[in-house]
PDB file of C-alpha atoms and ligand atoms in Angstrom:
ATOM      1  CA  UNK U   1     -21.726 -24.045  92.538  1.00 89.00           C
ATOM      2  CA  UNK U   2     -21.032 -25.787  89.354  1.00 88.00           C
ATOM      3  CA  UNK U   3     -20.787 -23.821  86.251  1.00 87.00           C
ATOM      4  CA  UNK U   4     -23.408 -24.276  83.773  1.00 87.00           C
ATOM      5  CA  UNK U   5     -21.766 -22.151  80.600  1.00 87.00           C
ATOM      6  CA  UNK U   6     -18.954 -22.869  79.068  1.00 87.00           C
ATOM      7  CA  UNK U   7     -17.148 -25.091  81.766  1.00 85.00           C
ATOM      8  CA  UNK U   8     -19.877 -27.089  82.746  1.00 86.00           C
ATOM      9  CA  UNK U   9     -20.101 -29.494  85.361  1.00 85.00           C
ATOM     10  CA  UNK U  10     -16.970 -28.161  86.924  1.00 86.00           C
ATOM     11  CA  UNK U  11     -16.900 -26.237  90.057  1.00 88.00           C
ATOM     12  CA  UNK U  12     -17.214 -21.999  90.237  1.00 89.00           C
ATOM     13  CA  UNK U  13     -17.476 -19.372  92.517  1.00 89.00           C
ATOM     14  CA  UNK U  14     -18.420 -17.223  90.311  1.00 90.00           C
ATOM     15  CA  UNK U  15     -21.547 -19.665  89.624  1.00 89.00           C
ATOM     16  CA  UNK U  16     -24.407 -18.100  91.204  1.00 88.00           C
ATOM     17  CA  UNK U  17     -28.176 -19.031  91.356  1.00 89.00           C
ATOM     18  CA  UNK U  18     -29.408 -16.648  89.025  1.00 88.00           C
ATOM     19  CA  UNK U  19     -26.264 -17.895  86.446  1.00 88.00           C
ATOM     20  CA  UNK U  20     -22.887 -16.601  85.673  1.00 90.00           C
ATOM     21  CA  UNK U  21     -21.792 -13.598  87.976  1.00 90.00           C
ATOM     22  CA  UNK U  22     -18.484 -13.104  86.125  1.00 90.00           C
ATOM     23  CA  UNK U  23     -17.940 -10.464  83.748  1.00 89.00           C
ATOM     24  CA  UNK U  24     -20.108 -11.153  80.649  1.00 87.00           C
ATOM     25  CA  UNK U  25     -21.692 -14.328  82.246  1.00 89.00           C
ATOM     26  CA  UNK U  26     -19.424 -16.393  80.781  1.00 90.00           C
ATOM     27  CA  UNK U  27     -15.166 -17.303  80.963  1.00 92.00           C
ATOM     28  CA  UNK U  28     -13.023 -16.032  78.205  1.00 93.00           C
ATOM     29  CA  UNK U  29     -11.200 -18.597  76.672  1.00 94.00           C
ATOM     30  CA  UNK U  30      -6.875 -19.350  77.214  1.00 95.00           C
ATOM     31  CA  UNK U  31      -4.839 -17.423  75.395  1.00 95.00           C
ATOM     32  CA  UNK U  32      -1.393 -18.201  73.521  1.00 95.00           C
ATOM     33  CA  UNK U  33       0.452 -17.526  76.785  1.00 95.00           C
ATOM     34  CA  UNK U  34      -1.253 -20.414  78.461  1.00 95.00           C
ATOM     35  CA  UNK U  35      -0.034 -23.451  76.187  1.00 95.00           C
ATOM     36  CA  UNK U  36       1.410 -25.871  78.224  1.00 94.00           C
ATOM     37  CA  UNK U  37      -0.228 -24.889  81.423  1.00 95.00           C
ATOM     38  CA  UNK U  38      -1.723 -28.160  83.117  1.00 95.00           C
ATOM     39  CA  UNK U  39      -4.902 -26.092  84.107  1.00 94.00           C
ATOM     40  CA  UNK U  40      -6.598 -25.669  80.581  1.00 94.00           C
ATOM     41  CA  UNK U  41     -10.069 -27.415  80.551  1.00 92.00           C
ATOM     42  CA  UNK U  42     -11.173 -28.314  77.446  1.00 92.00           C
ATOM     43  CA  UNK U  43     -14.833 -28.287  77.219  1.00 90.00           C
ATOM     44  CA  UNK U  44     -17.569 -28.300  74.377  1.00 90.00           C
ATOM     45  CA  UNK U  45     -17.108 -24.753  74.295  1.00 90.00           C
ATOM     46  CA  UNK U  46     -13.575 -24.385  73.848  1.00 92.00           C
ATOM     47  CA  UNK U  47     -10.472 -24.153  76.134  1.00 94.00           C
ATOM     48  CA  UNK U  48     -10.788 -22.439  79.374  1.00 93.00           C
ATOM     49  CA  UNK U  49      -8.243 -21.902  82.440  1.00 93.00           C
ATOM     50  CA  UNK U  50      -9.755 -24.065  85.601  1.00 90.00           C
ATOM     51  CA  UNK U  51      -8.995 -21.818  88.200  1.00 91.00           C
ATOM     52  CA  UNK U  52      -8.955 -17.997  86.544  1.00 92.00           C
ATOM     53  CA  UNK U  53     -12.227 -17.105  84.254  1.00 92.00           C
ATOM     54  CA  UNK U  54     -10.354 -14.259  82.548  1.00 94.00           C
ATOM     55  CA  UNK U  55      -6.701 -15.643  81.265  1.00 94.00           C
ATOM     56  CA  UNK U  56      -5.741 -12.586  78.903  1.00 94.00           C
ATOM     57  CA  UNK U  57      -5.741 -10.646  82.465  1.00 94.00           C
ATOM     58  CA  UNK U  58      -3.401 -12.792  84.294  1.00 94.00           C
ATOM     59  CA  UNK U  59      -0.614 -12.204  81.601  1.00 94.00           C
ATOM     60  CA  UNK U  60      -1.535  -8.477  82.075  1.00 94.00           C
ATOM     61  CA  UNK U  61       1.162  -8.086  84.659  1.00 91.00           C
ATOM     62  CA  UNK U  62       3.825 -10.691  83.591  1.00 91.00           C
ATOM     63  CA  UNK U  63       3.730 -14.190  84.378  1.00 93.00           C
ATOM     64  CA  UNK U  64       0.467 -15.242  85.334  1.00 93.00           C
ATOM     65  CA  UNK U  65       0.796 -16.557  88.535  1.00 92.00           C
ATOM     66  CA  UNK U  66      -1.441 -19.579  88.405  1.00 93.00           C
ATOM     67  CA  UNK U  67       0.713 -21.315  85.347  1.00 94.00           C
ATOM     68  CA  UNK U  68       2.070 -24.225  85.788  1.00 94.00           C
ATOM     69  CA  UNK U  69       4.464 -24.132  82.607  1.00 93.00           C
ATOM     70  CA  UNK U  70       6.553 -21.100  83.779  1.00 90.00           C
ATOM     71  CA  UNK U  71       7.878 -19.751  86.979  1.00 85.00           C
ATOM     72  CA  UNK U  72       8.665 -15.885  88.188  1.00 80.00           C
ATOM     73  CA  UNK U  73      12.260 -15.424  88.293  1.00 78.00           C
ATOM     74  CA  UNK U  74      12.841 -14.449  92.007  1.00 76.00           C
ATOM     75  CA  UNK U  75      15.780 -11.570  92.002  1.00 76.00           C
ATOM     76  CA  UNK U  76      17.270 -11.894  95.161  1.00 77.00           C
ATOM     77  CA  UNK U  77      18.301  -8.588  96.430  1.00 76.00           C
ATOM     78  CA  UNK U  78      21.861  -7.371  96.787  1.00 78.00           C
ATOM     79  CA  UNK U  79      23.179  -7.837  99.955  1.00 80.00           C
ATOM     80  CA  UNK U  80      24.339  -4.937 101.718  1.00 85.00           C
ATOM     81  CA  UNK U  81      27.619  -5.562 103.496  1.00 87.00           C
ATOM     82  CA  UNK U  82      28.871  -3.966 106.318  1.00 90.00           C
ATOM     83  CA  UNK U  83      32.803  -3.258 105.803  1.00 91.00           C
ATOM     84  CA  UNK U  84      33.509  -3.068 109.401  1.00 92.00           C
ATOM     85  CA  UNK U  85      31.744  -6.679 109.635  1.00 91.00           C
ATOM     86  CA  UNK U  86      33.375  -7.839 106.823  1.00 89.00           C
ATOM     87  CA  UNK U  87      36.815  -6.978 107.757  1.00 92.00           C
ATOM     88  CA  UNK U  88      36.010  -8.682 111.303  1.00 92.00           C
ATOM     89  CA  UNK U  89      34.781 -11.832 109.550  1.00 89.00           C
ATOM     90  CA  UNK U  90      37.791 -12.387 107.369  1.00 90.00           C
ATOM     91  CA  UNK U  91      40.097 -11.584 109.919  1.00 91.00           C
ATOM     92  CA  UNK U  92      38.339 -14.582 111.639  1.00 88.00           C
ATOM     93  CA  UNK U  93      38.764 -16.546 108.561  1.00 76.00           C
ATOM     94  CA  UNK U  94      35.418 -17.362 107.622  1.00 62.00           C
TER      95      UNK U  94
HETATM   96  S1  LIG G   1      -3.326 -20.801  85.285  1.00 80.67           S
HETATM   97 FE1  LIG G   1      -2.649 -18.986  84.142  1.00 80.67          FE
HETATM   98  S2  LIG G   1      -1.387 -19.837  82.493  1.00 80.67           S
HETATM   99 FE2  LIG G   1      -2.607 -21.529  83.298  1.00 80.67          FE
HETATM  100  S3  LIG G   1      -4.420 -21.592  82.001  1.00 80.67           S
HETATM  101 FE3  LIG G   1      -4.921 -20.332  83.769  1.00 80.67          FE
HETATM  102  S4  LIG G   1      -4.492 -18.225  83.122  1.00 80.67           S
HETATM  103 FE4  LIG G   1      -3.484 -19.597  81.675  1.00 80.67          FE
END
């Protein structure tokens, strides 16, 4: 349904007949962590993410995993090896 508060016009789910279902009946606006992310709307009412109504709670956690300005550093895990293996392999010569 589209949203008829602060981002209005543009499409919600949390748009409901009787209004705004989301927490205070309204979205909360971007924070600082957000500049640069190419899903701020700016609207009459002020800037607002397009796809998350409450942006202070996606930096919560870390990296808000909507942005579009900075990616999650993916750790890859430490490969256990297997000396026997190993020893087999190089003896190989791979
Ligand atoms: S997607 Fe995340 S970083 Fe981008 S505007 Fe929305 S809350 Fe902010």
């Amino acid at each position: 349904m589209q949203c008829t508060t602060n981002r209005a016009g543009h499409d919600c789910t949390f748009m409901g007949k009787d209004g705004c279902t989301f927490l205070g009946g309204a979205c909360f606006e971007v924070v600082e962590k957000c500049e640069g992310c190419s899903r701020i709307v700016t609207t009459d009412a002020g800037r607002f993410c397009g796809v998350y109504p409450h942006p202070e709670m996606k930096w919560k956690r870390g990296i808000c995993n909507f942005a579009t300005h900075v990616k999650k550093e993916i750790k890859k895990a430490d490969q256990k090896i297997n000396p026997l293996k190993a020893a087999k392999r190089a003896s190989r010569g791979r």
